[in-house]
Amino acid sequence: GAVVSQHPSWVICKSGTSVKIECRSLDFQATTMFWYRQFPKQSLMLMATSNEGSKATYEQGVEKDKFLINHASLTLSTLTVTSAHPEDSSFYICSARDPAGGPSLGYTFGSGTRLTVV
Amino acid sequence: AQSVAQPEDQVNVAEGNPLTVKCTYSVSGNPYLFWYVQYPNRGLQFLLKYITGDNLVKGSYGFEAEFNKSQTSFHLKKPSALVSDSALYFCAVRDGGDNKLTFGGGTRVLVKP
């Protein structure tokens, strides 16, 4: 079945630095990828929709200059948290949609990245 | 705008007893409904979906869900819960004309031996 690989699984960074998270579709080409943020004991909040070769569409309230999303190829999207601060600490999950569909209509999720900013 | 509500933050059930996790939704068009399960520090695993057809949908690991259009509900059920079913469960909806999923707040299930 469709597999989405997300790296790193966890990262600790110093306040003020930038962190890049990668999301790869391993066995399909994903024209659309999604980035979510999950706070402790809370639901997934959609941050942005990433379309290959075009600018990401950000949800209301998400700072696009802080959360840079790049979808340079059909199998790779990256989320860069710029000038990270402790309040950016969270669990980030990517999802990729296989246009071929499948049991889940093609929506496949990465295993998530735990970001801790100190 | 589409939305999903999971009214219970946590559901406790004894092993072997039936498990129900509630979900109601709101969409402007025809709903595509999903259930996912999440284990600690992991991504989401797909359990089942409803698009059209039979209102009772069967999914992975013995789970099933019933679509009720009049009550705009899509409750997840399992006839006999296992300790290993203890996890965080999310209901999600997609408006037929849209591409993104909107998630409910999640329900933590605790199955006690």
PDB file of N, CA and C in Angstrom, chain A residues 109, chain B residues 35-39 42-47 61:
ATOM      1  N   PHE A 109      -0.772   9.060   5.801  1.00  0.00           N
ATOM      2  CA  PHE A 109      -0.120   9.957   6.745  1.00  0.00           C
ATOM      3  C   PHE A 109       1.288   9.490   7.074  1.00  0.00           C
TER       4      PHE A 109
ATOM      5  N   TRP B  35     -12.594   7.319   9.568  1.00  0.00           N
ATOM      6  CA  TRP B  35     -12.108   7.103  10.920  1.00  0.00           C
ATOM      7  C   TRP B  35     -10.641   6.702  10.853  1.00  0.00           C
ATOM      8  N   TYR B  36      -9.867   7.332  11.745  1.00  0.00           N
ATOM      9  CA  TYR B  36      -8.444   7.016  11.865  1.00  0.00           C
ATOM     10  C   TYR B  36      -8.118   6.718  13.321  1.00  0.00           C
ATOM     11  N   VAL B  37      -7.058   5.961  13.529  1.00  0.00           N
ATOM     12  CA  VAL B  37      -6.557   5.688  14.880  1.00  0.00           C
ATOM     13  C   VAL B  37      -5.096   6.151  14.957  1.00  0.00           C
ATOM     14  N   GLN B  38      -4.753   6.690  16.112  1.00  0.00           N
ATOM     15  CA  GLN B  38      -3.383   7.164  16.323  1.00  0.00           C
ATOM     16  C   GLN B  38      -2.829   6.587  17.617  1.00  0.00           C
ATOM     17  N   TYR B  39      -1.667   5.970  17.512  1.00  0.00           N
ATOM     18  CA  TYR B  39      -0.951   5.501  18.694  1.00  0.00           C
ATOM     19  C   TYR B  39       0.085   6.547  19.076  1.00  0.00           C
ATOM     20  N   ARG B  42       2.836   8.661  16.855  1.00  0.00           N
ATOM     21  CA  ARG B  42       2.745   8.045  15.531  1.00  0.00           C
ATOM     22  C   ARG B  42       1.779   8.833  14.664  1.00  0.00           C
ATOM     23  N   GLY B  43       1.827   8.552  13.365  1.00  0.00           N
ATOM     24  CA  GLY B  43       0.864   9.162  12.456  1.00  0.00           C
ATOM     25  C   GLY B  43      -0.482   8.482  12.574  1.00  0.00           C
ATOM     26  N   LEU B  44      -1.344   8.760  11.628  1.00  0.00           N
ATOM     27  CA  LEU B  44      -2.695   8.224  11.663  1.00  0.00           C
ATOM     28  C   LEU B  44      -2.809   6.985  10.780  1.00  0.00           C
ATOM     29  N   GLN B  45      -3.530   6.014  11.310  1.00  0.00           N
ATOM     30  CA  GLN B  45      -3.797   4.801  10.531  1.00  0.00           C
ATOM     31  C   GLN B  45      -5.258   4.785  10.123  1.00  0.00           C
ATOM     32  N   PHE B  46      -5.509   4.521   8.866  1.00  0.00           N
ATOM     33  CA  PHE B  46      -6.860   4.487   8.335  1.00  0.00           C
ATOM     34  C   PHE B  46      -7.612   3.256   8.839  1.00  0.00           C
ATOM     35  N   LEU B  47      -8.846   3.470   9.300  1.00  0.00           N
ATOM     36  CA  LEU B  47      -9.691   2.355   9.737  1.00  0.00           C
ATOM     37  C   LEU B  47     -10.784   2.043   8.729  1.00  0.00           C
ATOM     38  N   TYR B  61      -9.395  -4.250  11.615  1.00  0.00           N
ATOM     39  CA  TYR B  61      -9.296  -4.664  13.012  1.00  0.00           C
ATOM     40  C   TYR B  61     -10.651  -4.870  13.684  1.00  0.00           C
TER      41      TYR B  61
END
